[in-house]
PDB file of C-alpha atoms in Angstrom:
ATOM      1  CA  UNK W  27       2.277  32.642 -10.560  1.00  0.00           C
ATOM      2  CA  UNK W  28       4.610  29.981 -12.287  1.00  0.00           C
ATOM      3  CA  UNK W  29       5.108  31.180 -15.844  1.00  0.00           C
ATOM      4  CA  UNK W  30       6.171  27.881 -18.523  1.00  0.00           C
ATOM      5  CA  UNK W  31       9.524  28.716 -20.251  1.00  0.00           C
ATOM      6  CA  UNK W  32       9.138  26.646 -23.623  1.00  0.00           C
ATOM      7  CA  UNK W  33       5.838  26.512 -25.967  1.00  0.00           C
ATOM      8  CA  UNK W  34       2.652  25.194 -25.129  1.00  0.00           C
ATOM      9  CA  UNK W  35       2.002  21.552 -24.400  1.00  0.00           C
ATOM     10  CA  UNK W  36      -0.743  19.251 -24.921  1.00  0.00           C
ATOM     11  CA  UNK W  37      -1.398  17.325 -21.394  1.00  0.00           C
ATOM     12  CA  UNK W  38      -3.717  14.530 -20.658  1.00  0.00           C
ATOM     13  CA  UNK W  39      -4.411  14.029 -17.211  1.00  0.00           C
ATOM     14  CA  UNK W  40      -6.061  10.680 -16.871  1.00  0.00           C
ATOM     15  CA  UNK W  41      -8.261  10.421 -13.728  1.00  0.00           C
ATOM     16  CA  UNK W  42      -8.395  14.080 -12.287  1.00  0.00           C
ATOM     17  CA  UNK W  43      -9.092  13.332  -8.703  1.00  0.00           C
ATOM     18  CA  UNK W  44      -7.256  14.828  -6.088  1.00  0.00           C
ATOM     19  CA  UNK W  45      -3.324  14.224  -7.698  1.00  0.00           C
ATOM     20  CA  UNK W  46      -4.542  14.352 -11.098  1.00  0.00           C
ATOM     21  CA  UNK W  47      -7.121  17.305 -10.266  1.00  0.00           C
ATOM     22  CA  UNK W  48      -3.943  19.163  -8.836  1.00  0.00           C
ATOM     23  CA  UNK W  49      -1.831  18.244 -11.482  1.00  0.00           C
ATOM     24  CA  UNK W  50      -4.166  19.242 -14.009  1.00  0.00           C
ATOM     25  CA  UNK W  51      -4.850  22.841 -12.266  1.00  0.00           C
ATOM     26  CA  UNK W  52      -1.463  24.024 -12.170  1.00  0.00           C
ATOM     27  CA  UNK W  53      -0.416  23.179 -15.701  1.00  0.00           C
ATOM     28  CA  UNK W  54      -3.328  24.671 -16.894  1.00  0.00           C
ATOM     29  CA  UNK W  55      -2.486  27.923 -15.113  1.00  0.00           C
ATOM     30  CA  UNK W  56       1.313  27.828 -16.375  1.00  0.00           C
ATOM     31  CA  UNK W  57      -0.529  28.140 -20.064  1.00  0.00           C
ATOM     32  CA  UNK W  58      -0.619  24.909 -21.075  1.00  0.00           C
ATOM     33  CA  UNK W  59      -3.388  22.842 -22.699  1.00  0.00           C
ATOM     34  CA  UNK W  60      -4.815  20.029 -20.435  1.00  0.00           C
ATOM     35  CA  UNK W  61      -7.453  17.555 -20.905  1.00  0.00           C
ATOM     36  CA  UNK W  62      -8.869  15.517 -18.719  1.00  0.00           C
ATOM     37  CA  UNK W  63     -10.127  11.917 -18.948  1.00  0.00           C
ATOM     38  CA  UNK W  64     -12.740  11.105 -16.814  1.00  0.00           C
ATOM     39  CA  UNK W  65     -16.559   9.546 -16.500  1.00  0.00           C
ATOM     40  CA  UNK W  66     -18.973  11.779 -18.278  1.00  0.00           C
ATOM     41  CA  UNK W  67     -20.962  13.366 -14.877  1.00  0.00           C
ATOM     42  CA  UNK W  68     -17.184  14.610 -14.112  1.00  0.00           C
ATOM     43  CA  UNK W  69     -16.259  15.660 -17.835  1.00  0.00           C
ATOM     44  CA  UNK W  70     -19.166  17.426 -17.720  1.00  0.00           C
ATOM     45  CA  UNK W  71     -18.707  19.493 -14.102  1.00  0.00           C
ATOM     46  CA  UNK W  72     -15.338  20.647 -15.482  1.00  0.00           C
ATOM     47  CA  UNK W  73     -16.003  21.629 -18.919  1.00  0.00           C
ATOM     48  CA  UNK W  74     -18.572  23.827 -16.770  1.00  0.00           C
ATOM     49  CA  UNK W  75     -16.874  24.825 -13.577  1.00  0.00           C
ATOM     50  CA  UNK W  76     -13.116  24.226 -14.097  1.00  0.00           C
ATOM     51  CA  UNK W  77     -11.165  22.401 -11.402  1.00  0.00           C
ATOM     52  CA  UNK W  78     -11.007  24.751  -7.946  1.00  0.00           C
ATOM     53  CA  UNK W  79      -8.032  24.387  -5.858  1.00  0.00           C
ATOM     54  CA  UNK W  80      -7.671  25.196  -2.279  1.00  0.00           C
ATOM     55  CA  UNK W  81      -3.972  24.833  -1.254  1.00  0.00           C
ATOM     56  CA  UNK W  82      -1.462  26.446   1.359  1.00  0.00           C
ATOM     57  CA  UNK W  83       1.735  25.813  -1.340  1.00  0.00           C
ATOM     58  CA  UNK W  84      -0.079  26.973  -4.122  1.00  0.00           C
ATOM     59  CA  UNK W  85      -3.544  29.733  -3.050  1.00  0.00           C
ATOM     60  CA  UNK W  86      -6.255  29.040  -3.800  1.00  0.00           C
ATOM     61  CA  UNK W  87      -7.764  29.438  -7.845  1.00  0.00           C
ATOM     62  CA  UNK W  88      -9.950  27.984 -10.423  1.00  0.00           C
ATOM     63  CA  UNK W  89      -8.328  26.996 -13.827  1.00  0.00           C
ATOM     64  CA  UNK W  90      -9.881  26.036 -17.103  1.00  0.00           C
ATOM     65  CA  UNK W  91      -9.429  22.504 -18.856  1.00  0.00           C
ATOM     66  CA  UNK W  92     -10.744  20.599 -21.560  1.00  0.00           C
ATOM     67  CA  UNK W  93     -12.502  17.609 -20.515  1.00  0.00           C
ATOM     68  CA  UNK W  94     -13.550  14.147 -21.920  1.00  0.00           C
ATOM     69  CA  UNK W  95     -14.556  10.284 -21.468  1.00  0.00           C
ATOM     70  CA  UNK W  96     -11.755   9.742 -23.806  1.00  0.00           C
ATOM     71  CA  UNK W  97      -8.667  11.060 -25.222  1.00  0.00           C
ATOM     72  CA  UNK W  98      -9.542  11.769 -29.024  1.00  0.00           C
ATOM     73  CA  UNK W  99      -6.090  13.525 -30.341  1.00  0.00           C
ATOM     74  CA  UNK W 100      -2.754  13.328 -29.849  1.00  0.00           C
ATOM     75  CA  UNK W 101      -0.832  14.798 -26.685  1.00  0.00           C
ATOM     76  CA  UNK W 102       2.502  15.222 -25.832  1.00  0.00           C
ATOM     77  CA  UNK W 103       1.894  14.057 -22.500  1.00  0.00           C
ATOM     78  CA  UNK W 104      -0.032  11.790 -20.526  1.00  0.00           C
ATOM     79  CA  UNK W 105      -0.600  11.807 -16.630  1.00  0.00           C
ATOM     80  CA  UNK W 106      -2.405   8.500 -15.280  1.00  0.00           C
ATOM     81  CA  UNK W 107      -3.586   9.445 -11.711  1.00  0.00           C
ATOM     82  CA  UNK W 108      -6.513   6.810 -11.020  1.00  0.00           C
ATOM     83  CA  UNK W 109      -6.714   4.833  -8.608  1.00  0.00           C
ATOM     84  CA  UNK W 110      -4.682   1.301  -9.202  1.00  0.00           C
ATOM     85  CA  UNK W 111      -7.966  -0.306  -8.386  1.00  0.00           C
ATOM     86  CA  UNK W 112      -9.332   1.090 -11.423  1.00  0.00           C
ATOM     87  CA  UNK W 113      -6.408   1.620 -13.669  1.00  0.00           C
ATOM     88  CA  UNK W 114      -7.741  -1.296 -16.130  1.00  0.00           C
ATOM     89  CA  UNK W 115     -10.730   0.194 -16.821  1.00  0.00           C
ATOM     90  CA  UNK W 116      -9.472   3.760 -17.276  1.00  0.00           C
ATOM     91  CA  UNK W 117      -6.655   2.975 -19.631  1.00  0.00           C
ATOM     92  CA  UNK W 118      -9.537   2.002 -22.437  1.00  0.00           C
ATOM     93  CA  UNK W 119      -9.810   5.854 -22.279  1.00  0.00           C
ATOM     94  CA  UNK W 120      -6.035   6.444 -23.761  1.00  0.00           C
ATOM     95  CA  UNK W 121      -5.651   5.236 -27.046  1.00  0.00           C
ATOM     96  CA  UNK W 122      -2.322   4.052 -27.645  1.00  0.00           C
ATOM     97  CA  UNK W 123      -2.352   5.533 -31.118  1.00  0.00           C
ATOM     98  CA  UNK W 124      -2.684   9.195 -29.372  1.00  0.00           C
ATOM     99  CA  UNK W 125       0.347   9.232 -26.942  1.00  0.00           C
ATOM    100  CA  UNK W 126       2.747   6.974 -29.251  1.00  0.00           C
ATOM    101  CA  UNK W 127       4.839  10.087 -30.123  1.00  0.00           C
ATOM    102  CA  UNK W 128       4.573  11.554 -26.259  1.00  0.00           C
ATOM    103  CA  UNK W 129       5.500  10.040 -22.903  1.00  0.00           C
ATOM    104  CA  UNK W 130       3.205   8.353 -20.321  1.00  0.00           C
ATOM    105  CA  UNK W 131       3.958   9.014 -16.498  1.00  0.00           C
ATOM    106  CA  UNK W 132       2.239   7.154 -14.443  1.00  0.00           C
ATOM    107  CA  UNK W 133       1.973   8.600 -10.947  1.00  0.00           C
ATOM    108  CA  UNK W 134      -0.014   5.529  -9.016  1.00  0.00           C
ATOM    109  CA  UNK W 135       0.511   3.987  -5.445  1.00  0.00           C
ATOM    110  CA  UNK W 136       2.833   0.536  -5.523  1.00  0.00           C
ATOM    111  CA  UNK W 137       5.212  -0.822  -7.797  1.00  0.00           C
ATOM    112  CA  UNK W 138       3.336  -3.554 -10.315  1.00  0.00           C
ATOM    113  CA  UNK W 139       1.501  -1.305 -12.476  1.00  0.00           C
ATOM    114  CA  UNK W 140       4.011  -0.604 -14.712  1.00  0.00           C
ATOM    115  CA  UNK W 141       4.060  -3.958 -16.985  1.00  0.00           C
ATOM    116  CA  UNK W 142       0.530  -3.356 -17.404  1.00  0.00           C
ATOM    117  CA  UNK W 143       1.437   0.327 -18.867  1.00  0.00           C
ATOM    118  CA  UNK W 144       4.446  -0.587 -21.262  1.00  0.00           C
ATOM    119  CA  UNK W 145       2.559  -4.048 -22.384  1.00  0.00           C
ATOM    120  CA  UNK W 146      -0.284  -1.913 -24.011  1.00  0.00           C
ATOM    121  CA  UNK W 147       1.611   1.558 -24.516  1.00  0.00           C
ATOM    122  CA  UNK W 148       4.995   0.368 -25.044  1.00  0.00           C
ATOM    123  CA  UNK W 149       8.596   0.162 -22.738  1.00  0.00           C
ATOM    124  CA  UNK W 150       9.741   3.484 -23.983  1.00  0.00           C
ATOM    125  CA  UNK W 151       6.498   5.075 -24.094  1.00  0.00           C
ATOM    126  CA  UNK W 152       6.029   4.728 -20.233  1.00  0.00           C
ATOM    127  CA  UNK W 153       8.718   6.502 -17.667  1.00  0.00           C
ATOM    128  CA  UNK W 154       8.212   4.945 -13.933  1.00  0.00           C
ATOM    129  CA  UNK W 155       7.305   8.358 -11.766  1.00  0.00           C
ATOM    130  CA  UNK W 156       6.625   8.637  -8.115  1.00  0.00           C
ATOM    131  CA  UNK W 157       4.514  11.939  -6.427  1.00  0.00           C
ATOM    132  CA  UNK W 158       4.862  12.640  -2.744  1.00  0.00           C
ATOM    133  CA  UNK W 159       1.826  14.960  -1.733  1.00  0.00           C
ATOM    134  CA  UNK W 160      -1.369  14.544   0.390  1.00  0.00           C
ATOM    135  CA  UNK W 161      -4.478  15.930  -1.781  1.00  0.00           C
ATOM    136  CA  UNK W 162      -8.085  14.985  -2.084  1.00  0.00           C
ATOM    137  CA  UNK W 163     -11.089  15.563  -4.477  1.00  0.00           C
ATOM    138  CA  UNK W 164     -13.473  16.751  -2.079  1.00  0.00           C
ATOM    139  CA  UNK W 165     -16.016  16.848  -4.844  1.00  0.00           C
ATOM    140  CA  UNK W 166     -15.753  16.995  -8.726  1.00  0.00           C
ATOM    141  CA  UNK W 167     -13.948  19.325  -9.417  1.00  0.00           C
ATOM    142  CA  UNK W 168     -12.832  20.630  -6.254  1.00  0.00           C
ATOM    143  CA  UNK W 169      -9.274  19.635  -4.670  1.00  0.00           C
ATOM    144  CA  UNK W 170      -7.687  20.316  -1.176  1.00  0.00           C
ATOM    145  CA  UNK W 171      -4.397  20.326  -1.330  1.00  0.00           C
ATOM    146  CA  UNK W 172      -3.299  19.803   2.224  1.00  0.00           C
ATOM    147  CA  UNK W 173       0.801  19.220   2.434  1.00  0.00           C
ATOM    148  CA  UNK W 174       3.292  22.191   2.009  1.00  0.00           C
ATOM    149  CA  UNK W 175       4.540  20.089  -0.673  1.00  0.00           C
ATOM    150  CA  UNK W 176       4.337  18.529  -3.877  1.00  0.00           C
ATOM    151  CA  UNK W 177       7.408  17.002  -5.737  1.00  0.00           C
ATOM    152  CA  UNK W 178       7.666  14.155  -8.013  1.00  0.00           C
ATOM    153  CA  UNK W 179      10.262  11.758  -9.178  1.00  0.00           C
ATOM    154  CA  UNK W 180      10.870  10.854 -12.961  1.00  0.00           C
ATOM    155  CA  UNK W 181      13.091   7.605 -13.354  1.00  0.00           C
ATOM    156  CA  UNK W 182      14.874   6.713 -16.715  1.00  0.00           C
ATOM    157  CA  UNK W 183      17.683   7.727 -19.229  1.00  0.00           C
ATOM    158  CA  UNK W 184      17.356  11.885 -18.964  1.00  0.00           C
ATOM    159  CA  UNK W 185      16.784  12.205 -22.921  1.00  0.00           C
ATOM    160  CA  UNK W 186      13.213  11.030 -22.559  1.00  0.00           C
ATOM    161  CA  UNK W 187      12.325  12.364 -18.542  1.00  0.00           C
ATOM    162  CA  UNK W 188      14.011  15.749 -18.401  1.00  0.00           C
ATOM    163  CA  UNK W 189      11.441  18.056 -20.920  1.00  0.00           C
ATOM    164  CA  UNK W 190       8.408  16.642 -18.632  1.00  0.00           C
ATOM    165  CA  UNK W 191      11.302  17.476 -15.782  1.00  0.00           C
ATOM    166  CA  UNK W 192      10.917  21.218 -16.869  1.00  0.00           C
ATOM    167  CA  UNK W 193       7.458  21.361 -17.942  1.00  0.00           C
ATOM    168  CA  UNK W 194       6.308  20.003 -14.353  1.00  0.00           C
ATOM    169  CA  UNK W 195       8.794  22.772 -12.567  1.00  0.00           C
ATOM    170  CA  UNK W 196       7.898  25.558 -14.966  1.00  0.00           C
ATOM    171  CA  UNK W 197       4.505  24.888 -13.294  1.00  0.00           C
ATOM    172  CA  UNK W 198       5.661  24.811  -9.905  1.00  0.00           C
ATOM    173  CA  UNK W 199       5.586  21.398  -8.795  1.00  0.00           C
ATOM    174  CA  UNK W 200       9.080  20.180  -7.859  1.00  0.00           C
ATOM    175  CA  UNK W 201      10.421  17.142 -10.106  1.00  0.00           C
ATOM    176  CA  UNK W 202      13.680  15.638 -10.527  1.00  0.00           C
ATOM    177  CA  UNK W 203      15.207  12.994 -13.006  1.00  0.00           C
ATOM    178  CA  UNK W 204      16.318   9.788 -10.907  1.00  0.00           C
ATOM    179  CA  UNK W 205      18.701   7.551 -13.320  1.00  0.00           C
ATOM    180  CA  UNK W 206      16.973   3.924 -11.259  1.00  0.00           C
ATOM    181  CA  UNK W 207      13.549   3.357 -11.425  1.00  0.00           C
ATOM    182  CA  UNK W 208      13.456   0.556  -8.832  1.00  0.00           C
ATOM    183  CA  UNK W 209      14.906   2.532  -6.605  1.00  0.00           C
ATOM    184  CA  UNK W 210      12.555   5.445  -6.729  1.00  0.00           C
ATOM    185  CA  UNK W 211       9.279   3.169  -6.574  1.00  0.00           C
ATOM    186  CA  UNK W 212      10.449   0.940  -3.659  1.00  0.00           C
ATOM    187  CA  UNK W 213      11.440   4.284  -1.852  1.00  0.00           C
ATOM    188  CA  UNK W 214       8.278   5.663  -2.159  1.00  0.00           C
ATOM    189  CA  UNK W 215       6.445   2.117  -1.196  1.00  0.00           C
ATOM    190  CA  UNK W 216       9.044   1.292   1.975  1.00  0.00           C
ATOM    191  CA  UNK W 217       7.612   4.307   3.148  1.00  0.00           C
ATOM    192  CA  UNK W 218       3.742   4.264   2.109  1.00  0.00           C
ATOM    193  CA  UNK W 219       3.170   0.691   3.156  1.00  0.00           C
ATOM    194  CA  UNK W 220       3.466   1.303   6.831  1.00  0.00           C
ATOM    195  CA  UNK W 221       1.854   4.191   6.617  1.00  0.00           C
ATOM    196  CA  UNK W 222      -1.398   3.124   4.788  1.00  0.00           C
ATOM    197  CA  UNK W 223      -1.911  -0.052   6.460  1.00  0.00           C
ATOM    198  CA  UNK W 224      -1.304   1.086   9.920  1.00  0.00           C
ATOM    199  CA  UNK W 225      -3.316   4.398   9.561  1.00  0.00           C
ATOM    200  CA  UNK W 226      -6.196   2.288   7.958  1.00  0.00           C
ATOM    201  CA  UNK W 227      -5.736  -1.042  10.261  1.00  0.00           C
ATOM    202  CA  UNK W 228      -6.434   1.560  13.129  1.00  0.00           C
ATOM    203  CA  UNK W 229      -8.239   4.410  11.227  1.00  0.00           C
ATOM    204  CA  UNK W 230      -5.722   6.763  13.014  1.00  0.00           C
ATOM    205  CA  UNK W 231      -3.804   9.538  11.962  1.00  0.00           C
ATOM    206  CA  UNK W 232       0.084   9.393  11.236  1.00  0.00           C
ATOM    207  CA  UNK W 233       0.476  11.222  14.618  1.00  0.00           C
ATOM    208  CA  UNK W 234      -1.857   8.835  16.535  1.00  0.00           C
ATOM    209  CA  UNK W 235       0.122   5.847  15.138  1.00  0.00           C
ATOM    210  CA  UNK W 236       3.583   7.330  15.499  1.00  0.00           C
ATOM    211  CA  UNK W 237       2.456   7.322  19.496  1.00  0.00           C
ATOM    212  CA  UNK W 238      -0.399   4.865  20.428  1.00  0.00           C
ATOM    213  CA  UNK W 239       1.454   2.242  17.582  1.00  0.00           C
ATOM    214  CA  UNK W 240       4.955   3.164  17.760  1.00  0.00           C
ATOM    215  CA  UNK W 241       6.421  -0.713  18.132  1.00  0.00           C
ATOM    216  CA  UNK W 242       4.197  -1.851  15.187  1.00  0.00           C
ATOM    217  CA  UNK W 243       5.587   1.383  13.357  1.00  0.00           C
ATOM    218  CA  UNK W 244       9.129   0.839  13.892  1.00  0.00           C
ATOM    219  CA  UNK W 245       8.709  -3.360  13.016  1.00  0.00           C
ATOM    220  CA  UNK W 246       6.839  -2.565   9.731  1.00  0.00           C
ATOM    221  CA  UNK W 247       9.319  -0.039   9.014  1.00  0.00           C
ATOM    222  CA  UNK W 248      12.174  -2.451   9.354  1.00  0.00           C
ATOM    223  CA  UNK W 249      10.052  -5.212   7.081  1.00  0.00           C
ATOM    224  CA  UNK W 250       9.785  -2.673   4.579  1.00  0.00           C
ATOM    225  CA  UNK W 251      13.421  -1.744   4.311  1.00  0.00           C
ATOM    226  CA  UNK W 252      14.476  -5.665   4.758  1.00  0.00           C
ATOM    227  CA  UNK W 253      12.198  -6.239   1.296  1.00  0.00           C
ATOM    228  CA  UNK W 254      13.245  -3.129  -0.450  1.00  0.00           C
ATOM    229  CA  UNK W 255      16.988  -3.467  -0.043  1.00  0.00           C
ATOM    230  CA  UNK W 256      16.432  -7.289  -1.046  1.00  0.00           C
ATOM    231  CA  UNK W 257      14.739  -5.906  -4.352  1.00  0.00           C
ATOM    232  CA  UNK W 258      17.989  -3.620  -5.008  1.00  0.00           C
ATOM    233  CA  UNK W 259      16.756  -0.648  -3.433  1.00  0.00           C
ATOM    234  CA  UNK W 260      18.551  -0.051  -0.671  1.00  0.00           C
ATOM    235  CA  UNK W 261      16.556   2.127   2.753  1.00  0.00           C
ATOM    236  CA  UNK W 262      17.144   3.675   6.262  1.00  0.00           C
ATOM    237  CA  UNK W 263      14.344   2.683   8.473  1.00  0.00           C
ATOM    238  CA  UNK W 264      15.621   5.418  10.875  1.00  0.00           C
ATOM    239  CA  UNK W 265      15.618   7.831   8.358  1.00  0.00           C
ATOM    240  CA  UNK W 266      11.988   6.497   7.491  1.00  0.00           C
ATOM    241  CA  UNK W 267      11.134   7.079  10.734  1.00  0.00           C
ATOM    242  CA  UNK W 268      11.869  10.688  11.271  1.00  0.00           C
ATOM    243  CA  UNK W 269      10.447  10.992   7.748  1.00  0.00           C
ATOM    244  CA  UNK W 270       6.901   9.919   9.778  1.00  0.00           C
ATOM    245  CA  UNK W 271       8.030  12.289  13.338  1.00  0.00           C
ATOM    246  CA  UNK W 272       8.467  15.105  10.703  1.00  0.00           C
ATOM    247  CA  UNK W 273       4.783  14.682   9.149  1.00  0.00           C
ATOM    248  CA  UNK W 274       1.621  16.660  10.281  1.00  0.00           C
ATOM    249  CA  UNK W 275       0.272  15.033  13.142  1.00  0.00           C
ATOM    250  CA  UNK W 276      -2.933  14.948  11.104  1.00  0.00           C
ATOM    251  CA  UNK W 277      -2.415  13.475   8.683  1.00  0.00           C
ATOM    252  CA  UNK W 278      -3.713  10.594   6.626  1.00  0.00           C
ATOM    253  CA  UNK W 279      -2.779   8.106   3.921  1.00  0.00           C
ATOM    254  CA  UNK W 280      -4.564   8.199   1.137  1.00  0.00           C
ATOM    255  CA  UNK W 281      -6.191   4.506   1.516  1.00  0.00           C
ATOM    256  CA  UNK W 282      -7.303   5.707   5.128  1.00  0.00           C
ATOM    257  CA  UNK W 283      -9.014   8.427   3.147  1.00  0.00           C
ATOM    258  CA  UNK W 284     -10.393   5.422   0.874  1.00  0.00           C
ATOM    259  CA  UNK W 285     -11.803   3.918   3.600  1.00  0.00           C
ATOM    260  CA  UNK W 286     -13.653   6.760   5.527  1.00  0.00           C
ATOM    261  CA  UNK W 287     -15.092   7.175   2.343  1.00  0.00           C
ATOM    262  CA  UNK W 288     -16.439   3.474   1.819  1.00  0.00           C
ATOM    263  CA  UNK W 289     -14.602   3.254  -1.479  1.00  0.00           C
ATOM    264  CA  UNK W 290     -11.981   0.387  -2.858  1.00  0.00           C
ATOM    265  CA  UNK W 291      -8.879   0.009  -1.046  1.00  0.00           C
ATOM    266  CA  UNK W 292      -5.224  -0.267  -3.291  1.00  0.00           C
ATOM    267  CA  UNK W 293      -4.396  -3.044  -0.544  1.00  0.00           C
ATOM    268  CA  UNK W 294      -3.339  -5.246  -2.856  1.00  0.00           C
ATOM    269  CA  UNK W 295      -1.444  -2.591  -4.969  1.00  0.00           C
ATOM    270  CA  UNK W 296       0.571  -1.544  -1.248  1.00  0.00           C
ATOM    271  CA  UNK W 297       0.436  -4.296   0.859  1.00  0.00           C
ATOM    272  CA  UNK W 298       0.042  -7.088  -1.333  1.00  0.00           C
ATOM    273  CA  UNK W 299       2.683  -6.037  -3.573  1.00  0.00           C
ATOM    274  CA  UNK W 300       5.029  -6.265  -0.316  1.00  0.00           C
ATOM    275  CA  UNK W 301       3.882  -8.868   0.180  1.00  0.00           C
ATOM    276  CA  UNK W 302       4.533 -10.880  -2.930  1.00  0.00           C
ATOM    277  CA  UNK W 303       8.072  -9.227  -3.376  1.00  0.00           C
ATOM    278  CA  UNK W 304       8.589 -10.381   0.165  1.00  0.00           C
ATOM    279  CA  UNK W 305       7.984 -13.900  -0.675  1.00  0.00           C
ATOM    280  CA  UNK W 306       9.797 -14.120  -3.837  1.00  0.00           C
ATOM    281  CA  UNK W 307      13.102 -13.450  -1.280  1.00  0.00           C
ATOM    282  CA  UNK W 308      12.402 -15.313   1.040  1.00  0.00           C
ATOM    283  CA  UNK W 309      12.089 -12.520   3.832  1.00  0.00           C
ATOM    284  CA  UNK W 310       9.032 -13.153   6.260  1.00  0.00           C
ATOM    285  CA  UNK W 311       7.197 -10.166   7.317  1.00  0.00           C
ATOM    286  CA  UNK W 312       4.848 -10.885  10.010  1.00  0.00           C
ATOM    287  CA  UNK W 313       3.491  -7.711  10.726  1.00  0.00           C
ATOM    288  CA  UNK W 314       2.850  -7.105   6.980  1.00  0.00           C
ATOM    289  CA  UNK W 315       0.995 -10.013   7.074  1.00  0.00           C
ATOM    290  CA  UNK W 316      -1.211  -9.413   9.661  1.00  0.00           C
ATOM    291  CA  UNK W 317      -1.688  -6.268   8.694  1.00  0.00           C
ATOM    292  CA  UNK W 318      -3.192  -7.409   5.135  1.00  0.00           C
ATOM    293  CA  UNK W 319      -5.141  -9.888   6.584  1.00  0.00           C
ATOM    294  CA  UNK W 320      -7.327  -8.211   8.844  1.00  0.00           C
ATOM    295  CA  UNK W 321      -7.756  -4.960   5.981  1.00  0.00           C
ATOM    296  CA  UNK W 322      -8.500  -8.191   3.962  1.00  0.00           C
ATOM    297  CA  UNK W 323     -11.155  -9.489   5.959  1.00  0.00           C
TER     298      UNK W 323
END
């Protein structure tokens, strides 16, 4: 079992679904104190049950947490793991006042979310953070963890970064301090565009696309790069690509997941956000396009 090296934190895990639900589970069983923010039906499941974990990288367990509608003291850290199509909503659940001497780390899908984030808690309050994994709330409360992985990547100056840096690895989940933000977020989106919208377009799997789709794969792929090395942010579609041959044949983006489900899609938040940053360079991407047109439709 991971075992924290420095004293007890205060975490607030905002939206404990299945990243956040995760999240929140193994900090809590390195020692520290977590609280999550969520509607009251969940607040109340795991005040009572805990959050249960099923996962290959990590067993499976059941840790305690605190658990809210809203943040009421201050933490030293704040995790915001909704959904971007609710992130506007669920930030009226973090008081500024109660994380202006911690950090925020945002951990969403896309690039745009982060103005709304340092507008209301402030540039230096916010550090721009990707997570690659693939887990799912299967119920309140209950997360399957499916990927032999889980590593995230903290962006900014490493004064402000590197403690969350240790606290996050003390816990076992792999995080590093990346000096460029851009660079981190568009190479997590040149990646999860393709991958979402074909996978959802198609409702296929990644192996099912990476076969059946492989042309509109590789196209997207190259889009992707074309916009994120435009944007400063430089990518290897072929690298990209054995990034996808590498990945279990099952499995799914997380907005395929969405849609199986009959929830809200983060198109806009993936594709749309490609979309705009393709347009502001001038770079067409056809297959994009398409691509967001018929998920839009």
């Amino acid at each position: 079992m991971p075992t924290t090296p420095h004293p007890r934190t205060s975490v607030a895990v905002l939206g404990p679904g299945g990243v956040g639900g995760l999240l929140a589970a193994l900090l809590s069983r390195a020692g520290h104190r977590v609280v999550c923010v969520a509607s009251a039906e969940t607040a109340h499941t795991l005040r009572r049950d805990g959050i249960r974990v099923h996962s290959g990288q990590f067993g499976d367990f059941t840790a305690r947490v605190e658990a809210d509608t809203e943040l009421r003291e201050p933490v030293d850290l704040c995790l915001v793991t909704v959904k971007h199509t609710a992130l506007d909503a669920a930030l009226e659940r973090i008081p500024p006042a109660l994380v202006a001497d911690g950090l925020v780390v945002p951990l969403l899908n896309g690039i745009e979310h982060l103005d709304a984030l340092r507008s209301r808690y402030g540039t230096r309050q916010v550090a721009a953070a990707v997570i690659r994994v693939e887990s799912t709330r299967t119920a309140p409360g209950i997360v399957e963890h499916g990927s032999p992985f889980t590593e995230i990547d903290l962006a900014g100056a490493p004064e402000r970064p590197a403690p969350v840096a240790a606290l996050l690895n003390g816990a076992g989940i792999r995080t590093r301090v990346v000096e460029d933000e851009t660079t981190a977020l568009w190479a997590k989106l040149a990646f999860l565009a393709p991958f979402a919208l074909l996978t959802t377009r198609y409702r296929l799997t990644i192996g099912e696309v990476r076969t059946a789709r492989r042309d509109e794969l590789t196209a997207l792929v190259a889009e992707a790069a074309e916009v994120s090395a435009a944007c400063g942010a430089p990518a290897d579609p072929e690298r990209t690509m054995a990034l996808y041959d590498a990945f279990a044949a099952g499995g799914k983006s997380s907005m395929l997941r969405d849609a199986e489900a009959g929830r809200p899609l983060e198109l806009d938040a993936i594709g749309g956000a490609l979309l705009r940053a393709a347009d502001r360079h001038g770079i067409p991407v056809p297959f994009a396009a398409r691509l967001v047109a018929d998920l839009s439709g």
